[in-house]
XYZ file of C-alpha atoms in Angstrom:
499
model
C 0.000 0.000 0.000
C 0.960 3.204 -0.810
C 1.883 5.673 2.125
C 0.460 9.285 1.608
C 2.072 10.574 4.285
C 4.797 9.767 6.873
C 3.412 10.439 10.194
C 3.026 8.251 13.273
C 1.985 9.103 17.191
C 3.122 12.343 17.275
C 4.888 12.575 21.216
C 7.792 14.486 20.093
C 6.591 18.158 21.118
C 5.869 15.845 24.640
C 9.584 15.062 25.479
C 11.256 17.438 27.337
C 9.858 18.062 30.681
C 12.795 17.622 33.383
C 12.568 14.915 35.410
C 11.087 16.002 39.107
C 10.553 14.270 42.166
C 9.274 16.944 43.721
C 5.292 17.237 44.636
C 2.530 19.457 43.816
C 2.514 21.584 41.061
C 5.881 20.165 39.876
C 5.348 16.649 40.046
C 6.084 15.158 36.277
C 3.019 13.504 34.821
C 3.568 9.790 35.468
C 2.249 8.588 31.453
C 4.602 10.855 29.670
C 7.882 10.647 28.520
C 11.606 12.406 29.620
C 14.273 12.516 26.929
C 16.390 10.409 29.662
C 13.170 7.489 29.352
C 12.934 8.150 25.960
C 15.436 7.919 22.657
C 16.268 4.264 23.758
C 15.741 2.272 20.231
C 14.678 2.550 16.962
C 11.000 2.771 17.227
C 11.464 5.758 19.186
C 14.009 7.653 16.866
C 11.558 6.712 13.656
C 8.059 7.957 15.826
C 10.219 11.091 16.879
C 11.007 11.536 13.360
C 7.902 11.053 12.179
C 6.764 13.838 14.350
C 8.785 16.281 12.711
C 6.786 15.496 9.297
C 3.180 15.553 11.418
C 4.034 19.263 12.035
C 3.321 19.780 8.644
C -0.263 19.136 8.732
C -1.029 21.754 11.308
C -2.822 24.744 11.300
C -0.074 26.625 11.134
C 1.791 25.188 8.429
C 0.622 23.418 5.353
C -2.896 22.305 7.211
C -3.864 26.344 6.377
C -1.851 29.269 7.552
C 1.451 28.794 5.595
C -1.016 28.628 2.528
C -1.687 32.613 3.632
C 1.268 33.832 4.017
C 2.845 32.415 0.848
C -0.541 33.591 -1.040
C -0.896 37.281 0.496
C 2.779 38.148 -0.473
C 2.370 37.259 -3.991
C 1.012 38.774 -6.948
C -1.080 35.687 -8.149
C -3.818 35.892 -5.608
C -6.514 38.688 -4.906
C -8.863 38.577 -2.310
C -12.035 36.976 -2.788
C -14.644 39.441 -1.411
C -15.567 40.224 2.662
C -15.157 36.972 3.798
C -11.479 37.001 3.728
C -10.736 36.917 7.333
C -9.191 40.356 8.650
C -5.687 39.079 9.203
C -5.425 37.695 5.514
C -6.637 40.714 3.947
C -4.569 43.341 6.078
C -1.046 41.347 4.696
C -2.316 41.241 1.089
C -3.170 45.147 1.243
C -0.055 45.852 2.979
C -1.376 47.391 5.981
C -0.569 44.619 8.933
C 1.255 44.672 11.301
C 3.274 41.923 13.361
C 0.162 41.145 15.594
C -1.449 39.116 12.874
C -2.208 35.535 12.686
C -1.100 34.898 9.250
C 2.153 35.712 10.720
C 2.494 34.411 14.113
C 1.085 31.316 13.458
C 3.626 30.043 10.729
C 6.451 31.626 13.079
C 5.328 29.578 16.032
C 4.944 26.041 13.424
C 7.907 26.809 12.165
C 9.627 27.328 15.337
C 8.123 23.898 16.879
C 8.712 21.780 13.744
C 12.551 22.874 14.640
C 12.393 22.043 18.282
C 11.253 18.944 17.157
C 13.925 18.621 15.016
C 16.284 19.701 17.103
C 15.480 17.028 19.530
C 15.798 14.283 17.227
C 19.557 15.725 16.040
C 20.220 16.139 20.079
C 19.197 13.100 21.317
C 18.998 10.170 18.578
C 22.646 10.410 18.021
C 23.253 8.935 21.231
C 20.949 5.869 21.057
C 22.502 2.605 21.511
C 20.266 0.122 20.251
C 22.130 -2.329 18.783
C 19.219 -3.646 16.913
C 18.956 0.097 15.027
C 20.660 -0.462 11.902
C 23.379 2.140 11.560
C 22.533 3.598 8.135
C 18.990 4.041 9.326
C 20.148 5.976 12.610
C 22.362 8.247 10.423
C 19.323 8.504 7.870
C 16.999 9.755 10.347
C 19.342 11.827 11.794
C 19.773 13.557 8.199
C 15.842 14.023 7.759
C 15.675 15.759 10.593
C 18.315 18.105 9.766
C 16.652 18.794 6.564
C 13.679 19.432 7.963
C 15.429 21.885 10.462
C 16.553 23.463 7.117
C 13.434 23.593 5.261
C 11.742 25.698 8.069
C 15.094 27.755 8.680
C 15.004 28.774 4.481
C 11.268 29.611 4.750
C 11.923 32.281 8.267
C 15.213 33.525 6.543
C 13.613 34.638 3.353
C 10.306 36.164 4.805
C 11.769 37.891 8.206
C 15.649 37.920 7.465
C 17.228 37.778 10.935
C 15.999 35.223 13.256
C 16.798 33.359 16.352
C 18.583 30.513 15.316
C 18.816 27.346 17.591
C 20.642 24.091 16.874
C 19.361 22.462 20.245
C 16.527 21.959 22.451
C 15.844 24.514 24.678
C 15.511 23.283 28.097
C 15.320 26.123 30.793
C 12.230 29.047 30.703
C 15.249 31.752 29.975
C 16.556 29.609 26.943
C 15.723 32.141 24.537
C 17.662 33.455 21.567
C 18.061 36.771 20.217
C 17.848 37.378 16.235
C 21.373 35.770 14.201
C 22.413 37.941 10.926
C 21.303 36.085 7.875
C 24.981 35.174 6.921
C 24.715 32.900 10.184
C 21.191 30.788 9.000
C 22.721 30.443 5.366
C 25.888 28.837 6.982
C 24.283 26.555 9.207
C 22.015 25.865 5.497
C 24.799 24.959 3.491
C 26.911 23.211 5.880
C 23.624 20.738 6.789
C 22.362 20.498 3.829
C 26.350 19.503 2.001
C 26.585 16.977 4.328
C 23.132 14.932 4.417
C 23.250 15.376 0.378
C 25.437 12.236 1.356
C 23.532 10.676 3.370
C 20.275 10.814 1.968
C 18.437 7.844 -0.259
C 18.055 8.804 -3.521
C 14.301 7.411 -3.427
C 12.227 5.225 -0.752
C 10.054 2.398 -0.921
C 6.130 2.665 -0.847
C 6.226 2.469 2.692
C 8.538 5.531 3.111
C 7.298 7.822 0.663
C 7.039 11.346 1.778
C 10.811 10.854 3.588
C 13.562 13.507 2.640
C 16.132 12.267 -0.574
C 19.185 13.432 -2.065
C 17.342 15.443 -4.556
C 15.056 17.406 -2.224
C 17.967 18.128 -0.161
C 19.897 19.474 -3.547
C 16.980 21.856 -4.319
C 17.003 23.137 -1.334
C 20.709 23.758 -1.180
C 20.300 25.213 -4.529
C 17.571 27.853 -3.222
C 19.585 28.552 -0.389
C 22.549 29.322 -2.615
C 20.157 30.831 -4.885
C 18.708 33.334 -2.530
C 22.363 34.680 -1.740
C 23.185 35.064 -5.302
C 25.288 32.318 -5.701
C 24.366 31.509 -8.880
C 27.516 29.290 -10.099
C 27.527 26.892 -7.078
C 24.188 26.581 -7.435
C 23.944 25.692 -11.094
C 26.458 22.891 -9.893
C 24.152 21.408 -7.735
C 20.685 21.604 -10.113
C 22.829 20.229 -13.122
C 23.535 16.924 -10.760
C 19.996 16.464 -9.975
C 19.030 17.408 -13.707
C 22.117 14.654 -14.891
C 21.913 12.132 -12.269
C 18.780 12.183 -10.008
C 15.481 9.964 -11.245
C 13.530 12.913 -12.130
C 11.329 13.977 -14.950
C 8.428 15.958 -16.510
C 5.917 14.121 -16.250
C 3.775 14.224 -19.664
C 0.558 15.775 -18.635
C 1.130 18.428 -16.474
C -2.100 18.130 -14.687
C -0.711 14.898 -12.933
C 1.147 17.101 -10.447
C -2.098 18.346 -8.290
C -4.076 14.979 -8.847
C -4.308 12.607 -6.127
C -4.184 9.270 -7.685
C -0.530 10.250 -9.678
C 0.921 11.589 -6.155
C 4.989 10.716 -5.733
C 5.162 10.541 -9.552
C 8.664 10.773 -11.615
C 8.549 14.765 -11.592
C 7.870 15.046 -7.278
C 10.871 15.711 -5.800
C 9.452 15.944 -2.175
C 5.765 16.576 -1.019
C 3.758 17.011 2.207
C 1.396 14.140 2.307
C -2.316 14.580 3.945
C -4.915 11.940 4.250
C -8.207 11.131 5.929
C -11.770 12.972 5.594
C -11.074 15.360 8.599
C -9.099 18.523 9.408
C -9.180 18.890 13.244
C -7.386 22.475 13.478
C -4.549 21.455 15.751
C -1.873 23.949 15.217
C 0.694 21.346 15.349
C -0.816 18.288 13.398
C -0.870 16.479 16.794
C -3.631 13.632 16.986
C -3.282 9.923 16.768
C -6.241 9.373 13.904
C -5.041 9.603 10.495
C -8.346 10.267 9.663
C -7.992 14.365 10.940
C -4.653 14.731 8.452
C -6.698 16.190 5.952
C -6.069 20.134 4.932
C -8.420 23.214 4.146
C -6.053 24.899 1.707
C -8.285 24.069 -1.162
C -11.409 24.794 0.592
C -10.303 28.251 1.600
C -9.760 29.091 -2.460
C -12.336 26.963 -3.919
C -14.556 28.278 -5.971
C -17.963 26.025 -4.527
C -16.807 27.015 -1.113
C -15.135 29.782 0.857
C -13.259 31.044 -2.115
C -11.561 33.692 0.045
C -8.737 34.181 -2.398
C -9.271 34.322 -5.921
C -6.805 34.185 -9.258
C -5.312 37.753 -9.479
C -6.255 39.627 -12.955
C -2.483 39.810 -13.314
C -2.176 35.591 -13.246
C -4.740 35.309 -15.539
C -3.307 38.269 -17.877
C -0.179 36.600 -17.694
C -0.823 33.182 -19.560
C -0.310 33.434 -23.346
C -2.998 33.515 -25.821
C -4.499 33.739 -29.043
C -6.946 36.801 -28.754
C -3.319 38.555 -26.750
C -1.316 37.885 -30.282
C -0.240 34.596 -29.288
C 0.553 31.470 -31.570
C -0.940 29.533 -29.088
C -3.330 29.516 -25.625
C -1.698 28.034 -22.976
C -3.110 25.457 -22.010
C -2.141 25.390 -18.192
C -4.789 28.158 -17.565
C -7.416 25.793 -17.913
C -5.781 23.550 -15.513
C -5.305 26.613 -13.212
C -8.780 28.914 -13.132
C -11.998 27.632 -13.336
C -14.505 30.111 -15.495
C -18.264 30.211 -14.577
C -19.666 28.127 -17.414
C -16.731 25.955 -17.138
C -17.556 22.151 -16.541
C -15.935 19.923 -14.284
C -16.157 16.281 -12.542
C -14.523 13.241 -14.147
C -17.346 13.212 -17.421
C -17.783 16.996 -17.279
C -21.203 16.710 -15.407
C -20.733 19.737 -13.456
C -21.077 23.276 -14.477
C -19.857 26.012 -12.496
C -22.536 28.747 -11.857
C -21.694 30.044 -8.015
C -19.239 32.366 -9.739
C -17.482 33.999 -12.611
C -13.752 32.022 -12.076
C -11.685 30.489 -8.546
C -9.051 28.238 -8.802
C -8.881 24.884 -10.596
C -5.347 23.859 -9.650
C -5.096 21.129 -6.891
C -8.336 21.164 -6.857
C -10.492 17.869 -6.388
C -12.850 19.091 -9.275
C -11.503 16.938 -11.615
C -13.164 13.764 -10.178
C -15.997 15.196 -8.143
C -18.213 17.908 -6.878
C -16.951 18.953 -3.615
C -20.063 21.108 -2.791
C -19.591 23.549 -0.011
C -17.096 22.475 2.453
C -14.301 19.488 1.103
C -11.547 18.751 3.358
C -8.673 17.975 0.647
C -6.415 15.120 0.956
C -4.072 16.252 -1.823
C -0.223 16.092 -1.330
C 0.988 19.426 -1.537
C 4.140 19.099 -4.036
C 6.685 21.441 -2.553
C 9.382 20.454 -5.030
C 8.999 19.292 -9.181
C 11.378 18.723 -11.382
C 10.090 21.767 -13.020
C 11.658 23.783 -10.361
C 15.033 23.023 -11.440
C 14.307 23.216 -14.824
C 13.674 27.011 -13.951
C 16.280 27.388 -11.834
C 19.234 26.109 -14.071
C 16.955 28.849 -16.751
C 18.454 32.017 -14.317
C 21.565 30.541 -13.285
C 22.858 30.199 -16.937
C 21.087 33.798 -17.933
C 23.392 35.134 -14.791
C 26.578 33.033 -15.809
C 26.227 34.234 -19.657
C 25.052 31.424 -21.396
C 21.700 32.815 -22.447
C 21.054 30.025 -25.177
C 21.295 26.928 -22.245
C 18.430 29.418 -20.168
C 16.182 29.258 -23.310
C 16.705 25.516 -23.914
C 15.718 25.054 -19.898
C 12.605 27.289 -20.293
C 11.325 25.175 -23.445
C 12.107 22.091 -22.358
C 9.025 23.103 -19.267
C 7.287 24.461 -22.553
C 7.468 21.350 -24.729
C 5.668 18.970 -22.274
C 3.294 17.246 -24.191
C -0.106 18.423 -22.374
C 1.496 22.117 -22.626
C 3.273 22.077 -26.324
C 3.819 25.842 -26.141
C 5.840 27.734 -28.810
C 9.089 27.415 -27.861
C 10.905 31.003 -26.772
C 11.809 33.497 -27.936
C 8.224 34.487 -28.769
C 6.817 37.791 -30.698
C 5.975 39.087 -26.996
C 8.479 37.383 -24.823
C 11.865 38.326 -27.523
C 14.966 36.885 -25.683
C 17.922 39.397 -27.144
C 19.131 40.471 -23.666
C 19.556 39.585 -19.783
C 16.577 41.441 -18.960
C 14.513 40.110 -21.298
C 15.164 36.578 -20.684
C 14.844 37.531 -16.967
C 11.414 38.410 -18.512
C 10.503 35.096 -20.173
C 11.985 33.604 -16.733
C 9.356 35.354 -14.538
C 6.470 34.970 -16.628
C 7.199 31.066 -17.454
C 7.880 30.559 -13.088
C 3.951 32.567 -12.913
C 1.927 30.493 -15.051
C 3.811 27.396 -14.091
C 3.797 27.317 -10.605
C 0.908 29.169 -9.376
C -1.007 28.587 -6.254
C 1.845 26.187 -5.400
C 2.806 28.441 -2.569
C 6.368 28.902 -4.409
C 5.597 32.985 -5.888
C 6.500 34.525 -2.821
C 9.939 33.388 -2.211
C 11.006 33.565 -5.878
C 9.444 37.417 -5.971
C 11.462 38.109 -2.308
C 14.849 36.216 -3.751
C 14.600 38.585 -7.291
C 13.981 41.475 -5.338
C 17.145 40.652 -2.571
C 19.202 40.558 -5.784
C 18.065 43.175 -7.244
C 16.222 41.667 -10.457
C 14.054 43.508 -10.730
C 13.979 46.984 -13.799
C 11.735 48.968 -16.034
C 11.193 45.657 -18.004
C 10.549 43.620 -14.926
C 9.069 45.505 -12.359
C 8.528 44.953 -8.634
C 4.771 43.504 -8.598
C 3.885 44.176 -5.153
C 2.488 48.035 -4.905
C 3.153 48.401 -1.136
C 6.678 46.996 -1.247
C 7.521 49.524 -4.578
C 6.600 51.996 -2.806
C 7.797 51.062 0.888
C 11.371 48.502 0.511
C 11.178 48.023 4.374
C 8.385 46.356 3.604
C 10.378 43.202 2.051
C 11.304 41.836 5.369
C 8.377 41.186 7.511
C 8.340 41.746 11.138
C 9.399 39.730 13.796
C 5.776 38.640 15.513
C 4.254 39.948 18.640
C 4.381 36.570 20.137
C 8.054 36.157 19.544
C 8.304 39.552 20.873
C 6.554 39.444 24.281
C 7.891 36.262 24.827
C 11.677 36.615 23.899
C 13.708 39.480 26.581
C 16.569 39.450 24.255
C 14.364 40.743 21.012
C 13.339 44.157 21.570
């Protein structure tokens, strides 16, 4: 059977209460677990790893509120009318602050999913099991410190200076105050070198959804990226485009479809399952059953549809009536028009309004009426993605021809069969130009895929963007100190050493 997701009983956020023998108010709860009781054999290091991964389902991560703040700082989602909730709305204007939910909330998942990895680093090297096979000790080990990395990337590139910790925290004055960026990215690259080795290049059914090689090259390669290191990054995306097990997968609508989840082009995804979403901000719960997620019913266009395709998206994709050779035919597996049908034999017709979003959307085999908890993978990483990637690092290296090739090769996948650049309106005679083609291919590819907003903050932290490509986010063009958001209240209150 095929696992969606890799989550088990998730008791790591329960470890680390000191032992006591004292009574009353400290007296430790007799059923739970000390790291001294705990972190004795395999099972343990594999359920505390697992719990890492279960912190994605939360709330506060990919369950919903990650979905927000990756959505509001982009330029491929509008609001959907009144019902967007307050916090949601105020980042997409522009006119939060660092009270907000759609910031504290992924700060605080982000934070735990760290402790938890932290723990697992800390504590399962020293397990002495001698039934724990060494290369799956080491294996885990490396997960978690990708995982640690994953969260690290995603609270570098939104807030810049953070508090970085690379253990457990174990006393109430443990906190941290903010470490320059130049810190995080060191920590980054240094992890992320040295699990590259480590790492399977691909799992069994039974341990999809588990970090490989490849996911821990992309990220290296975004991290290098995002600093501008554009040479040692090609390096690393031209390995996993030469050697990893990775390819387009014909029909591009096979990337946000259940049934073809973990398919040649996934290079790692957050797996969901079950018919429930239960709203704990840490994915904690024992039924897989509440593992579901609400990030398709918060967009969908039968249900809450509090975000909507932005008229710029929709601008964006080529097409015939625009002076195009061609439509493009990822729009219609993007935005759903009213009058469009939908279900697996077109039965459906949607009427409740004029367009919402189509992508990872369960429309394609049913009618989800008004409320649909999703148990879609979210596909963080595709093959696509480097594809792109390897597009900008050649343009920045001066090979402009190999960025073109890259770019077509996304544009000649069967289902998409685009004309291949340079086009009448995307010409490809300069660096800015083919910067151009660059950002408008990475919009119409990857949208709603919660990717826009760190590509838009890494182009504008290198300074990418001109008169031919300008910024796309009004309040940040008109207020830079706006590109970094603000450290949260919670972290705030709660931390003496952040002022």
């Amino acid at each position: 059977m095929k696992l969606k997701y890799i989550i088990s009983i998730l008791i790591a956020g329960l470890l680390f209460f000191p032992s006591c023998d004292e009574e009353g108010l400290d007296k430790m709860n007799p059923n739970g677990f000390t790291t001294s009781s705990y972190y004795q054999n395999g099972l343990h290091l594999e359920k505390a790893t697992n719990a890492i991964y279960g912190q994605f389902t939360g709330a506060d991560l990919y369950g919903r509120m990650i979905k927000y703040l990756s959505a509001c700082r982009s330029d491929e989602h509008e609001s959907g009318g009144p019902q967007l909730e307050v916090h949601n709305a105020q980042l997409i204007a522009g006119t939060y602050d660092n009270t907000i939910y759609t910031l504290t909330g992924p700060w605080q998942g982000l934070y735990r999913m760290i402790h938890r990895a932290n723990a697992v680093i800390e504590f399962g090297s020293g397990i002495e099991d001698p039934t724990l096979d060494s290369d799956i000790k080491e294996h885990r080990i490396a997960e978690a410190k990708f995982l640690r990395a994953f969260c690290y990337y995603y609270l570098v590139v939104y807030w810049g200076d953070v508090p970085l910790y690379t253990e457990t925290v174990k006393t109430a004055d443990g906190e941290k105050a903010t470490s320059p960026e130049s810190e995080i990215y060191t920590l980054l690259e240094t992890d992320l070198g040295d699990i590259i080795q480590v790492l399977n290049v691909s799992h069994d059914d039974n341990n999809l959804g588990r970090a490989t090689k490849g996911a821990a090259q992309l990220l290296l390669a975004r991290v290098l990226m995002h600093q501008g290191k554009y040479g040692a990054a090609h390096t690393i995306l031209l390995d996993i485009y030469e050697n990893g097990p990775y390819d387009l997968v014909d029909n591009y609508a096979e990337n946000f479809r259940e049934e073809t989840e973990y398919n040649e082009e996934s290079i790692f995804e957050i797996g969901f399952a079950g018919s429930n979403f239960n709203w704990w901000a840490d994915g904690n719960g024992d039924s897989p059953a509440d593992k579901g997620h609400v990030m398709f019913q918060d967009v969908s266009p039968v249900g809450w549809r509090n975000l909507v395709p932005s008229e710029k998206l929709i601008n964006d994709f080529e097409r015939v009536a625009d002076g195009d050779a061609k439509d493009d035919p990822r729009l219609a597996e993007t935005v759903i028009f009213e009058g469009d049908t939908y279900g697996p034999d077109g039965e459906f017709t949607l009427t409740e309004s004029a367009f919402g979003w189509y992508k990872y959307s369960p429309m394609y085999k049913l009618n989800p009426g008004g409320y649909y908890i999703s148990t879609i993978n979210y596909r963080n990483m595709r093959f696509a993605e480097v594809l792109i990637k390897l597009a900008e690092c050649e343009n920045e290296v001066g090979t402009p021809a190999n960025a073109i090739a890259y770019l077509n090769e996304i544009r000649n996948r069967p289902s998409v069969d685009m004309p291949d650049y340079p086009t009448t309106n995307y010409p490809c005679d300069s660096k800015d130009q083919i910067y151009r083609a660059i950002m408008h291919e990475s919009l119409v590819e990857f949208s709603n895929e919660l990717y826009r907003a760190v590509e838009l903050a890494r182009w504008r932290k290198n300074g990418k963007f001109s008169a031919l490509n300008p910024e796309p986010i009004d309040y940040i063009a008109t207020n830079p100190n706006k590109a970094i958001l603000p450290i949260p209240s919670n972290e705030v209150d709660n931390n003496s050493k952040i002022d």
